mmCIF file with all atom_site columns, C-alpha atoms in Angstrom:
data_model
loop_
_atom_site.group_PDB
_atom_site.id
_atom_site.type_symbol
_atom_site.label_atom_id
_atom_site.label_alt_id
_atom_site.label_comp_id
_atom_site.label_asym_id
_atom_site.label_entity_id
_atom_site.label_seq_id
_atom_site.pdbx_PDB_ins_code
_atom_site.Cartn_x
_atom_site.Cartn_y
_atom_site.Cartn_z
_atom_site.occupancy
_atom_site.B_iso_or_equiv
_atom_site.pdbx_formal_charge
_atom_site.auth_seq_id
_atom_site.auth_comp_id
_atom_site.auth_asym_id
_atom_site.auth_atom_id
_atom_site.pdbx_PDB_model_num
ATOM 1   C CA . ASP A 1 1   ? 86.301  119.013 97.974  1.00 63.00 ? 1   ASP A CA 1
ATOM 2   C CA . THR A 1 2   ? 88.123  115.750 98.565  1.00 70.00 ? 2   THR A CA 1
ATOM 3   C CA . ALA A 1 3   ? 91.519  115.776 96.847  1.00 93.00 ? 3   ALA A CA 1
ATOM 4   C CA . VAL A 1 4   ? 92.000  111.993 96.559  1.00 97.00 ? 4   VAL A CA 1
ATOM 5   C CA . SER A 1 5   ? 88.899  109.857 96.922  1.00 96.00 ? 5   SER A CA 1
ATOM 6   C CA . GLN A 1 6   ? 88.425  106.106 96.975  1.00 97.00 ? 6   GLN A CA 1
ATOM 7   C CA . THR A 1 7   ? 85.404  103.842 96.675  1.00 97.00 ? 7   THR A CA 1
ATOM 8   C CA . PRO A 1 8   ? 84.296  101.786 98.402  1.00 97.00 ? 8   PRO A CA 1
ATOM 9   C CA . LYS A 1 9   ? 85.474  102.663 101.904 1.00 96.00 ? 9   LYS A CA 1
ATOM 10  C CA . TYR A 1 10  ? 84.792  99.141  103.163 1.00 97.00 ? 10  TYR A CA 1
ATOM 11  C CA . LEU A 1 11  ? 84.737  95.898  101.224 1.00 97.00 ? 11  LEU A CA 1
ATOM 12  C CA . VAL A 1 12  ? 83.842  92.537  102.754 1.00 97.00 ? 12  VAL A CA 1
ATOM 13  C CA . THR A 1 13  ? 83.885  89.572  100.409 1.00 97.00 ? 13  THR A CA 1
ATOM 14  C CA . GLN A 1 14  ? 84.409  85.837  100.163 1.00 97.00 ? 14  GLN A CA 1
ATOM 15  C CA . MET A 1 15  ? 87.572  84.054  99.092  1.00 97.00 ? 15  MET A CA 1
ATOM 16  C CA . GLY A 1 16  ? 87.723  83.480  95.359  1.00 97.00 ? 16  GLY A CA 1
ATOM 17  C CA . ASN A 1 17  ? 85.671  86.537  94.432  1.00 98.00 ? 17  ASN A CA 1
ATOM 18  C CA . ASP A 1 18  ? 86.840  89.329  92.107  1.00 98.00 ? 18  ASP A CA 1
ATOM 19  C CA . LYS A 1 19  ? 86.587  92.927  93.284  1.00 97.00 ? 19  LYS A CA 1
ATOM 20  C CA . SER A 1 20  ? 87.595  96.426  92.201  1.00 98.00 ? 20  SER A CA 1
ATOM 21  C CA . ILE A 1 21  ? 88.587  99.561  94.087  1.00 98.00 ? 21  ILE A CA 1
ATOM 22  C CA . LYS A 1 22  ? 88.306  102.942 92.425  1.00 98.00 ? 22  LYS A CA 1
ATOM 23  C CA . CYS A 1 23  ? 90.431  106.037 92.972  1.00 98.00 ? 23  CYS A CA 1
ATOM 24  C CA . GLU A 1 24  ? 90.021  109.573 91.691  1.00 97.00 ? 24  GLU A CA 1
ATOM 25  C CA . GLN A 1 25  ? 92.095  112.704 92.273  1.00 97.00 ? 25  GLN A CA 1
ATOM 26  C CA . ASN A 1 26  ? 91.071  116.266 91.502  1.00 96.00 ? 26  ASN A CA 1
ATOM 27  C CA . LEU A 1 27  ? 94.487  117.824 92.121  1.00 95.00 ? 27  LEU A CA 1
ATOM 28  C CA . GLY A 1 28  ? 95.542  117.823 88.489  1.00 94.00 ? 28  GLY A CA 1
ATOM 29  C CA . HIS A 1 29  ? 98.435  115.507 89.310  1.00 94.00 ? 29  HIS A CA 1
ATOM 30  C CA . ASP A 1 30  ? 100.205 113.378 86.709  1.00 93.00 ? 30  ASP A CA 1
ATOM 31  C CA . THR A 1 31  ? 101.236 110.457 88.924  1.00 93.00 ? 31  THR A CA 1
ATOM 32  C CA . MET A 1 32  ? 99.106  108.048 90.930  1.00 95.00 ? 32  MET A CA 1
ATOM 33  C CA . TYR A 1 33  ? 99.942  105.144 93.236  1.00 94.00 ? 33  TYR A CA 1
ATOM 34  C CA . TRP A 1 34  ? 98.497  102.162 95.044  1.00 96.00 ? 34  TRP A CA 1
ATOM 35  C CA . TYR A 1 35  ? 99.852  101.243 98.475  1.00 95.00 ? 35  TYR A CA 1
ATOM 36  C CA . LYS A 1 36  ? 98.924  98.365  100.770 1.00 96.00 ? 36  LYS A CA 1
ATOM 37  C CA . GLN A 1 37  ? 98.918  98.711  104.570 1.00 95.00 ? 37  GLN A CA 1
ATOM 38  C CA . ASP A 1 38  ? 98.956  95.372  106.313 1.00 89.00 ? 38  ASP A CA 1
ATOM 39  C CA . SER A 1 39  ? 97.945  94.469  109.857 1.00 82.00 ? 39  SER A CA 1
ATOM 40  C CA . LYS A 1 40  ? 101.341 95.614  111.155 1.00 78.00 ? 40  LYS A CA 1
ATOM 41  C CA . LYS A 1 41  ? 100.635 99.041  109.690 1.00 79.00 ? 41  LYS A CA 1
ATOM 42  C CA . PHE A 1 42  ? 103.489 98.946  107.175 1.00 87.00 ? 42  PHE A CA 1
ATOM 43  C CA . LEU A 1 43  ? 102.689 100.893 104.021 1.00 93.00 ? 43  LEU A CA 1
ATOM 44  C CA . LYS A 1 44  ? 104.145 99.295  100.894 1.00 93.00 ? 44  LYS A CA 1
ATOM 45  C CA . ILE A 1 45  ? 104.034 100.481 97.305  1.00 92.00 ? 45  ILE A CA 1
ATOM 46  C CA . MET A 1 46  ? 102.265 98.242  94.820  1.00 94.00 ? 46  MET A CA 1
ATOM 47  C CA . PHE A 1 47  ? 101.956 100.224 91.598  1.00 92.00 ? 47  PHE A CA 1
ATOM 48  C CA . SER A 1 48  ? 102.560 103.667 90.170  1.00 92.00 ? 48  SER A CA 1
ATOM 49  C CA . TYR A 1 49  ? 101.255 105.282 86.989  1.00 92.00 ? 49  TYR A CA 1
ATOM 50  C CA . ASN A 1 50  ? 102.516 108.443 85.354  1.00 90.00 ? 50  ASN A CA 1
ATOM 51  C CA . ASN A 1 51  ? 100.304 109.951 82.644  1.00 87.00 ? 51  ASN A CA 1
ATOM 52  C CA . LYS A 1 52  ? 98.440  106.654 82.383  1.00 85.00 ? 52  LYS A CA 1
ATOM 53  C CA . GLU A 1 53  ? 101.646 104.636 81.941  1.00 89.00 ? 53  GLU A CA 1
ATOM 54  C CA . LEU A 1 54  ? 102.786 102.027 84.463  1.00 89.00 ? 54  LEU A CA 1
ATOM 55  C CA . ILE A 1 55  ? 106.147 103.033 85.962  1.00 88.00 ? 55  ILE A CA 1
ATOM 56  C CA . ILE A 1 56  ? 106.307 100.952 89.133  1.00 84.00 ? 56  ILE A CA 1
ATOM 57  C CA . ASN A 1 57  ? 105.188 97.372  89.443  1.00 84.00 ? 57  ASN A CA 1
ATOM 58  C CA . GLU A 1 58  ? 106.456 95.889  92.697  1.00 86.00 ? 58  GLU A CA 1
ATOM 59  C CA . THR A 1 59  ? 106.447 92.182  93.444  1.00 80.00 ? 59  THR A CA 1
ATOM 60  C CA . VAL A 1 60  ? 102.693 91.834  93.514  1.00 88.00 ? 60  VAL A CA 1
ATOM 61  C CA . PRO A 1 61  ? 100.705 88.708  92.520  1.00 91.00 ? 61  PRO A CA 1
ATOM 62  C CA . ASN A 1 62  ? 99.301  88.746  88.999  1.00 92.00 ? 62  ASN A CA 1
ATOM 63  C CA . ARG A 1 63  ? 95.841  88.645  90.545  1.00 96.00 ? 63  ARG A CA 1
ATOM 64  C CA . PHE A 1 64  ? 96.248  92.388  91.132  1.00 95.00 ? 64  PHE A CA 1
ATOM 65  C CA . SER A 1 65  ? 95.800  94.512  88.030  1.00 94.00 ? 65  SER A CA 1
ATOM 66  C CA . PRO A 1 66  ? 95.783  98.305  88.013  1.00 94.00 ? 66  PRO A CA 1
ATOM 67  C CA . LYS A 1 67  ? 94.042  100.274 85.271  1.00 93.00 ? 67  LYS A CA 1
ATOM 68  C CA . SER A 1 68  ? 94.335  103.982 84.561  1.00 93.00 ? 68  SER A CA 1
ATOM 69  C CA . PRO A 1 69  ? 91.612  105.190 82.158  1.00 92.00 ? 69  PRO A CA 1
ATOM 70  C CA . ASP A 1 70  ? 92.890  108.768 82.447  1.00 92.00 ? 70  ASP A CA 1
ATOM 71  C CA . LYS A 1 71  ? 95.315  110.839 84.557  1.00 92.00 ? 71  LYS A CA 1
ATOM 72  C CA . ALA A 1 72  ? 92.710  111.481 87.243  1.00 95.00 ? 72  ALA A CA 1
ATOM 73  C CA . HIS A 1 73  ? 91.731  107.863 87.829  1.00 96.00 ? 73  HIS A CA 1
ATOM 74  C CA . LEU A 1 74  ? 93.560  104.730 88.908  1.00 96.00 ? 74  LEU A CA 1
ATOM 75  C CA . ASN A 1 75  ? 91.563  101.605 89.660  1.00 96.00 ? 75  ASN A CA 1
ATOM 76  C CA . LEU A 1 76  ? 92.697  98.350  91.229  1.00 97.00 ? 76  LEU A CA 1
ATOM 77  C CA . HIS A 1 77  ? 91.134  95.061  90.228  1.00 97.00 ? 77  HIS A CA 1
ATOM 78  C CA . ILE A 1 78  ? 91.786  91.955  92.299  1.00 97.00 ? 78  ILE A CA 1
ATOM 79  C CA . ASN A 1 79  ? 90.988  88.470  90.995  1.00 97.00 ? 79  ASN A CA 1
ATOM 80  C CA . SER A 1 80  ? 90.472  85.308  93.054  1.00 97.00 ? 80  SER A CA 1
ATOM 81  C CA . LEU A 1 81  ? 90.726  87.033  96.410  1.00 97.00 ? 81  LEU A CA 1
ATOM 82  C CA . GLU A 1 82  ? 92.662  85.272  99.162  1.00 97.00 ? 82  GLU A CA 1
ATOM 83  C CA . LEU A 1 83  ? 92.588  85.648  102.948 1.00 96.00 ? 83  LEU A CA 1
ATOM 84  C CA . GLY A 1 84  ? 96.024  87.289  102.850 1.00 93.00 ? 84  GLY A CA 1
ATOM 85  C CA . ASP A 1 85  ? 94.677  90.095  100.671 1.00 95.00 ? 85  ASP A CA 1
ATOM 86  C CA . SER A 1 86  ? 92.858  91.506  103.694 1.00 96.00 ? 86  SER A CA 1
ATOM 87  C CA . ALA A 1 87  ? 94.417  94.905  104.323 1.00 96.00 ? 87  ALA A CA 1
ATOM 88  C CA . VAL A 1 88  ? 93.840  98.609  103.835 1.00 97.00 ? 88  VAL A CA 1
ATOM 89  C CA . TYR A 1 89  ? 94.567  99.832  100.309 1.00 98.00 ? 89  TYR A CA 1
ATOM 90  C CA . PHE A 1 90  ? 95.532  103.464 99.819  1.00 97.00 ? 90  PHE A CA 1
ATOM 91  C CA . CYS A 1 91  ? 95.575  105.444 96.632  1.00 97.00 ? 91  CYS A CA 1
ATOM 92  C CA . ALA A 1 92  ? 97.901  108.452 96.392  1.00 96.00 ? 92  ALA A CA 1
ATOM 93  C CA . SER A 1 93  ? 98.862  111.057 93.827  1.00 95.00 ? 93  SER A CA 1
ATOM 94  C CA . SER A 1 94  ? 101.710 113.502 93.199  1.00 92.00 ? 94  SER A CA 1
ATOM 95  C CA . GLN A 1 95  ? 102.388 116.310 90.755  1.00 91.00 ? 95  GLN A CA 1
ATOM 96  C CA . ALA A 1 96  ? 105.270 114.434 89.152  1.00 84.00 ? 96  ALA A CA 1
ATOM 97  C CA . PRO A 1 97  ? 106.970 111.060 89.665  1.00 80.00 ? 97  PRO A CA 1
ATOM 98  C CA . PHE A 1 98  ? 110.154 112.158 91.383  1.00 72.00 ? 98  PHE A CA 1
ATOM 99  C CA . GLY A 1 99  ? 110.733 114.036 94.592  1.00 67.00 ? 99  GLY A CA 1
ATOM 100 C CA . GLU A 1 100 ? 107.208 115.322 94.851  1.00 80.00 ? 100 GLU A CA 1
ATOM 101 C CA . THR A 1 101 ? 104.909 115.081 97.841  1.00 87.00 ? 101 THR A CA 1
ATOM 102 C CA . GLN A 1 102 ? 102.393 112.257 97.605  1.00 91.00 ? 102 GLN A CA 1
ATOM 103 C CA . TYR A 1 103 ? 98.852  112.912 98.838  1.00 94.00 ? 103 TYR A CA 1
ATOM 104 C CA . PHE A 1 104 ? 96.857  109.962 100.097 1.00 96.00 ? 104 PHE A CA 1
ATOM 105 C CA . GLY A 1 105 ? 93.216  108.984 99.906  1.00 97.00 ? 105 GLY A CA 1
ATOM 106 C CA . PRO A 1 106 ? 91.185  107.774 102.911 1.00 96.00 ? 106 PRO A CA 1
ATOM 107 C CA . GLY A 1 107 ? 91.796  104.091 102.222 1.00 97.00 ? 107 GLY A CA 1
ATOM 108 C CA . THR A 1 108 ? 89.668  101.056 101.359 1.00 98.00 ? 108 THR A CA 1
ATOM 109 C CA . ARG A 1 109 ? 89.418  98.438  104.086 1.00 97.00 ? 109 ARG A CA 1
ATOM 110 C CA . LEU A 1 110 ? 89.236  95.017  102.449 1.00 97.00 ? 110 LEU A CA 1
ATOM 111 C CA . LEU A 1 111 ? 88.265  91.964  104.471 1.00 97.00 ? 111 LEU A CA 1
ATOM 112 C CA . VAL A 1 112 ? 88.336  88.576  102.781 1.00 97.00 ? 112 VAL A CA 1
ATOM 113 C CA . LEU A 1 113 ? 86.386  85.850  104.588 1.00 97.00 ? 113 LEU A CA 1
ATOM 114 C CA . GLU B 2 1   ? 117.923 97.582  100.147 1.00 81.00 ? 1   GLU B CA 1
ATOM 115 C CA . ASP B 2 2   ? 116.395 100.869 101.309 1.00 87.00 ? 2   ASP B CA 1
ATOM 116 C CA . GLN B 2 3   ? 115.334 100.737 104.934 1.00 91.00 ? 3   GLN B CA 1
ATOM 117 C CA . VAL B 2 4   ? 113.556 103.033 107.353 1.00 96.00 ? 4   VAL B CA 1
ATOM 118 C CA . THR B 2 5   ? 113.464 102.402 111.101 1.00 97.00 ? 5   THR B CA 1
ATOM 119 C CA . GLN B 2 6   ? 111.363 104.494 113.437 1.00 97.00 ? 6   GLN B CA 1
ATOM 120 C CA . SER B 2 7   ? 111.693 104.689 117.203 1.00 97.00 ? 7   SER B CA 1
ATOM 121 C CA . PRO B 2 8   ? 110.147 104.430 119.634 1.00 97.00 ? 8   PRO B CA 1
ATOM 122 C CA . GLU B 2 9   ? 107.281 102.207 118.463 1.00 96.00 ? 9   GLU B CA 1
ATOM 123 C CA . ALA B 2 10  ? 104.958 103.956 120.894 1.00 97.00 ? 10  ALA B CA 1
ATOM 124 C CA . LEU B 2 11  ? 105.253 107.061 123.031 1.00 98.00 ? 11  LEU B CA 1
ATOM 125 C CA . ARG B 2 12  ? 103.006 108.306 125.801 1.00 98.00 ? 12  ARG B CA 1
ATOM 126 C CA . LEU B 2 13  ? 103.336 111.938 126.819 1.00 98.00 ? 13  LEU B CA 1
ATOM 127 C CA . GLN B 2 14  ? 101.579 114.213 129.221 1.00 98.00 ? 14  GLN B CA 1
ATOM 128 C CA . GLU B 2 15  ? 100.153 117.349 127.702 1.00 97.00 ? 15  GLU B CA 1
ATOM 129 C CA . GLY B 2 16  ? 102.955 119.922 127.542 1.00 97.00 ? 16  GLY B CA 1
ATOM 130 C CA . GLU B 2 17  ? 105.739 117.317 127.794 1.00 97.00 ? 17  GLU B CA 1
ATOM 131 C CA . SER B 2 18  ? 108.044 117.871 124.800 1.00 98.00 ? 18  SER B CA 1
ATOM 132 C CA . SER B 2 19  ? 109.794 114.958 123.101 1.00 98.00 ? 19  SER B CA 1
ATOM 133 C CA . SER B 2 20  ? 111.266 113.709 119.822 1.00 98.00 ? 20  SER B CA 1
ATOM 134 C CA . LEU B 2 21  ? 110.554 110.888 117.406 1.00 98.00 ? 21  LEU B CA 1
ATOM 135 C CA . ASN B 2 22  ? 113.402 109.313 115.470 1.00 98.00 ? 22  ASN B CA 1
ATOM 136 C CA . CYS B 2 23  ? 113.593 108.062 111.892 1.00 98.00 ? 23  CYS B CA 1
ATOM 137 C CA . SER B 2 24  ? 116.840 106.435 110.810 1.00 98.00 ? 24  SER B CA 1
ATOM 138 C CA . TYR B 2 25  ? 117.318 105.448 107.195 1.00 96.00 ? 25  TYR B CA 1
ATOM 139 C CA . THR B 2 26  ? 119.639 103.700 104.793 1.00 94.00 ? 26  THR B CA 1
ATOM 140 C CA . VAL B 2 27  ? 119.160 104.605 101.171 1.00 90.00 ? 27  VAL B CA 1
ATOM 141 C CA . SER B 2 28  ? 121.536 104.844 98.235  1.00 86.00 ? 28  SER B CA 1
ATOM 142 C CA . GLY B 2 29  ? 121.207 108.538 97.443  1.00 90.00 ? 29  GLY B CA 1
ATOM 143 C CA . LEU B 2 30  ? 118.401 110.336 99.267  1.00 91.00 ? 30  LEU B CA 1
ATOM 144 C CA . ARG B 2 31  ? 116.023 112.383 97.130  1.00 90.00 ? 31  ARG B CA 1
ATOM 145 C CA . GLY B 2 32  ? 113.700 113.345 99.975  1.00 92.00 ? 32  GLY B CA 1
ATOM 146 C CA . LEU B 2 33  ? 112.495 112.364 103.432 1.00 95.00 ? 33  LEU B CA 1
ATOM 147 C CA . PHE B 2 34  ? 108.803 112.738 104.196 1.00 95.00 ? 34  PHE B CA 1
ATOM 148 C CA . TRP B 2 35  ? 106.848 112.915 107.438 1.00 97.00 ? 35  TRP B CA 1
ATOM 149 C CA . TYR B 2 36  ? 103.178 112.017 107.539 1.00 96.00 ? 36  TYR B CA 1
ATOM 150 C CA . ARG B 2 37  ? 100.590 111.894 110.272 1.00 97.00 ? 37  ARG B CA 1
ATOM 151 C CA . GLN B 2 38  ? 97.974  109.128 110.242 1.00 96.00 ? 38  GLN B CA 1
ATOM 152 C CA . ASP B 2 39  ? 94.847  109.172 112.389 1.00 96.00 ? 39  ASP B CA 1
ATOM 153 C CA . PRO B 2 40  ? 92.975  105.900 113.035 1.00 93.00 ? 40  PRO B CA 1
ATOM 154 C CA . GLY B 2 41  ? 90.882  104.880 110.045 1.00 91.00 ? 41  GLY B CA 1
ATOM 155 C CA . LYS B 2 42  ? 92.276  107.613 107.806 1.00 94.00 ? 42  LYS B CA 1
ATOM 156 C CA . GLY B 2 43  ? 94.911  108.046 105.146 1.00 95.00 ? 43  GLY B CA 1
ATOM 157 C CA . PRO B 2 44  ? 98.353  109.525 105.844 1.00 95.00 ? 44  PRO B CA 1
ATOM 158 C CA . GLU B 2 45  ? 98.326  113.312 105.961 1.00 95.00 ? 45  GLU B CA 1
ATOM 159 C CA . PHE B 2 46  ? 101.408 115.094 104.658 1.00 94.00 ? 46  PHE B CA 1
ATOM 160 C CA . LEU B 2 47  ? 103.442 117.114 107.171 1.00 96.00 ? 47  LEU B CA 1
ATOM 161 C CA . PHE B 2 48  ? 106.949 117.854 105.851 1.00 94.00 ? 48  PHE B CA 1
ATOM 162 C CA . THR B 2 49  ? 109.475 117.118 103.135 1.00 94.00 ? 49  THR B CA 1
ATOM 163 C CA . LEU B 2 50  ? 113.202 117.450 103.834 1.00 95.00 ? 50  LEU B CA 1
ATOM 164 C CA . TYR B 2 51  ? 115.726 117.258 101.014 1.00 93.00 ? 51  TYR B CA 1
ATOM 165 C CA . SER B 2 52  ? 119.188 117.897 102.453 1.00 93.00 ? 52  SER B CA 1
ATOM 166 C CA . ALA B 2 53  ? 121.131 117.448 105.679 1.00 95.00 ? 53  ALA B CA 1
ATOM 167 C CA . GLY B 2 54  ? 120.773 120.430 107.968 1.00 96.00 ? 54  GLY B CA 1
ATOM 168 C CA . GLU B 2 55  ? 117.346 121.337 106.664 1.00 97.00 ? 55  GLU B CA 1
ATOM 169 C CA . GLU B 2 56  ? 114.596 122.100 109.192 1.00 97.00 ? 56  GLU B CA 1
ATOM 170 C CA . LYS B 2 57  ? 110.852 122.613 108.739 1.00 97.00 ? 57  LYS B CA 1
ATOM 171 C CA . GLU B 2 58  ? 108.293 123.772 111.299 1.00 97.00 ? 58  GLU B CA 1
ATOM 172 C CA . LYS B 2 59  ? 104.540 123.643 111.572 1.00 95.00 ? 59  LYS B CA 1
ATOM 173 C CA . GLU B 2 60  ? 102.774 124.663 114.762 1.00 95.00 ? 60  GLU B CA 1
ATOM 174 C CA . ARG B 2 61  ? 104.166 122.435 117.544 1.00 97.00 ? 61  ARG B CA 1
ATOM 175 C CA . LEU B 2 62  ? 106.124 120.206 115.153 1.00 98.00 ? 62  LEU B CA 1
ATOM 176 C CA . LYS B 2 63  ? 109.661 120.643 113.871 1.00 98.00 ? 63  LYS B CA 1
ATOM 177 C CA . ALA B 2 64  ? 111.417 118.203 111.564 1.00 98.00 ? 64  ALA B CA 1
ATOM 178 C CA . THR B 2 65  ? 115.184 118.038 111.135 1.00 98.00 ? 65  THR B CA 1
ATOM 179 C CA . LEU B 2 66  ? 117.417 115.991 108.855 1.00 97.00 ? 66  LEU B CA 1
ATOM 180 C CA . THR B 2 67  ? 120.960 114.632 109.062 1.00 94.00 ? 67  THR B CA 1
ATOM 181 C CA . LYS B 2 68  ? 122.728 112.281 106.679 1.00 91.00 ? 68  LYS B CA 1
ATOM 182 C CA . LYS B 2 69  ? 121.490 109.223 108.566 1.00 94.00 ? 69  LYS B CA 1
ATOM 183 C CA . GLU B 2 70  ? 118.351 110.213 110.432 1.00 97.00 ? 70  GLU B CA 1
ATOM 184 C CA . SER B 2 71  ? 115.518 112.624 110.913 1.00 98.00 ? 71  SER B CA 1
ATOM 185 C CA . PHE B 2 72  ? 113.868 113.830 114.073 1.00 98.00 ? 72  PHE B CA 1
ATOM 186 C CA . LEU B 2 73  ? 110.335 115.055 114.582 1.00 98.00 ? 73  LEU B CA 1
ATOM 187 C CA . HIS B 2 74  ? 110.350 117.310 117.624 1.00 98.00 ? 74  HIS B CA 1
ATOM 188 C CA . ILE B 2 75  ? 107.035 117.917 119.353 1.00 98.00 ? 75  ILE B CA 1
ATOM 189 C CA . THR B 2 76  ? 106.967 120.946 121.614 1.00 98.00 ? 76  THR B CA 1
ATOM 190 C CA . ALA B 2 77  ? 104.322 121.217 124.345 1.00 97.00 ? 77  ALA B CA 1
ATOM 191 C CA . PRO B 2 78  ? 102.064 118.610 122.724 1.00 97.00 ? 78  PRO B CA 1
ATOM 192 C CA . LYS B 2 79  ? 98.300  118.619 123.054 1.00 97.00 ? 79  LYS B CA 1
ATOM 193 C CA . PRO B 2 80  ? 95.903  115.633 123.044 1.00 97.00 ? 80  PRO B CA 1
ATOM 194 C CA . GLU B 2 81  ? 94.978  116.433 119.436 1.00 97.00 ? 81  GLU B CA 1
ATOM 195 C CA . ASP B 2 82  ? 98.569  115.633 118.435 1.00 97.00 ? 82  ASP B CA 1
ATOM 196 C CA . SER B 2 83  ? 97.837  111.980 119.224 1.00 98.00 ? 83  SER B CA 1
ATOM 197 C CA . ALA B 2 84  ? 98.305  109.970 116.022 1.00 97.00 ? 84  ALA B CA 1
ATOM 198 C CA . THR B 2 85  ? 100.719 107.642 114.262 1.00 97.00 ? 85  THR B CA 1
ATOM 199 C CA . TYR B 2 86  ? 103.644 109.503 112.725 1.00 98.00 ? 86  TYR B CA 1
ATOM 200 C CA . LEU B 2 87  ? 105.123 107.921 109.624 1.00 97.00 ? 87  LEU B CA 1
ATOM 201 C CA . CYS B 2 88  ? 108.494 108.580 108.063 1.00 97.00 ? 88  CYS B CA 1
ATOM 202 C CA . ALA B 2 89  ? 109.271 107.697 104.450 1.00 95.00 ? 89  ALA B CA 1
ATOM 203 C CA . VAL B 2 90  ? 112.233 108.075 102.112 1.00 93.00 ? 90  VAL B CA 1
ATOM 204 C CA . GLN B 2 91  ? 112.484 108.425 98.368  1.00 90.00 ? 91  GLN B CA 1
ATOM 205 C CA . LYS B 2 92  ? 115.775 107.729 96.691  1.00 88.00 ? 92  LYS B CA 1
ATOM 206 C CA . ARG B 2 93  ? 117.267 109.681 93.837  1.00 87.00 ? 93  ARG B CA 1
ATOM 207 C CA . GLY B 2 94  ? 115.892 108.500 90.494  1.00 81.00 ? 94  GLY B CA 1
ATOM 208 C CA . GLY B 2 95  ? 113.040 106.596 92.116  1.00 78.00 ? 95  GLY B CA 1
ATOM 209 C CA . ASN B 2 96  ? 109.492 107.606 92.872  1.00 74.00 ? 96  ASN B CA 1
ATOM 210 C CA . LYS B 2 97  ? 108.253 105.094 95.399  1.00 83.00 ? 97  LYS B CA 1
ATOM 211 C CA . LEU B 2 98  ? 108.164 105.964 99.078  1.00 87.00 ? 98  LEU B CA 1
ATOM 212 C CA . VAL B 2 99  ? 109.664 103.440 101.499 1.00 91.00 ? 99  VAL B CA 1
ATOM 213 C CA . PHE B 2 100 ? 107.902 103.795 104.824 1.00 94.00 ? 100 PHE B CA 1
ATOM 214 C CA . GLY B 2 101 ? 108.893 103.019 108.378 1.00 95.00 ? 101 GLY B CA 1
ATOM 215 C CA . ALA B 2 102 ? 106.507 101.217 110.719 1.00 95.00 ? 102 ALA B CA 1
ATOM 216 C CA . GLY B 2 103 ? 105.535 104.460 112.434 1.00 96.00 ? 103 GLY B CA 1
ATOM 217 C CA . THR B 2 104 ? 105.500 105.805 115.982 1.00 97.00 ? 104 THR B CA 1
ATOM 218 C CA . ILE B 2 105 ? 102.183 105.782 117.824 1.00 97.00 ? 105 ILE B CA 1
ATOM 219 C CA . LEU B 2 106 ? 101.956 108.951 119.907 1.00 98.00 ? 106 LEU B CA 1
ATOM 220 C CA . ARG B 2 107 ? 99.438  109.340 122.735 1.00 98.00 ? 107 ARG B CA 1
ATOM 221 C CA . VAL B 2 108 ? 99.190  112.646 124.540 1.00 98.00 ? 108 VAL B CA 1
ATOM 222 C CA . LYS B 2 109 ? 97.171  112.637 127.750 1.00 97.00 ? 109 LYS B CA 1
ATOM 223 C CA . SER B 2 110 ? 95.625  115.717 129.265 1.00 94.00 ? 110 SER B CA 1
#
């Protein structure tokens, strides 16, 4: 069983489109995250939710909106996609917000043309 | 601002040739330092968490150590399957985000 899963694995789309990435974890964790890995391979935090409440919101354009329908799911919706949004997006989860190991999903490779 | 610097950027080893990867950090109050392994096209896979200076953790051919300013990932007698990017990340006290370094790309040739 996959602990943290993401769909889709690949996403190719045109500039200006709106797209969503879904994430689910079956670890029973309370905290979930979205990270972005750019072409230089740096992983940077975007958002974090604890028990469906937003607790981290880094300097991310308003076009990015996370939604957590329940503790096991954290989706990422992106409006008006731009070329610079091309990256790999990783979902992660941890038992609790602080000091706990974060477990990552396989990533969603987004290419904006 | 919290910062993590990993060196070298890339490392080529012969099978059996032991070496170390370095992760130096500046953070105001360290809660934990994390090592991950990332294979091409996959998500980071958790290896170790270190919480205090002097702590050491081992797993197969890997051993992670922590001082007040840096961490080392020692690889003893590596095998080709150890080839991957190794990522270091820190979490500061009272925070929950991980701040990652750029990683070290390790290639082990047989």
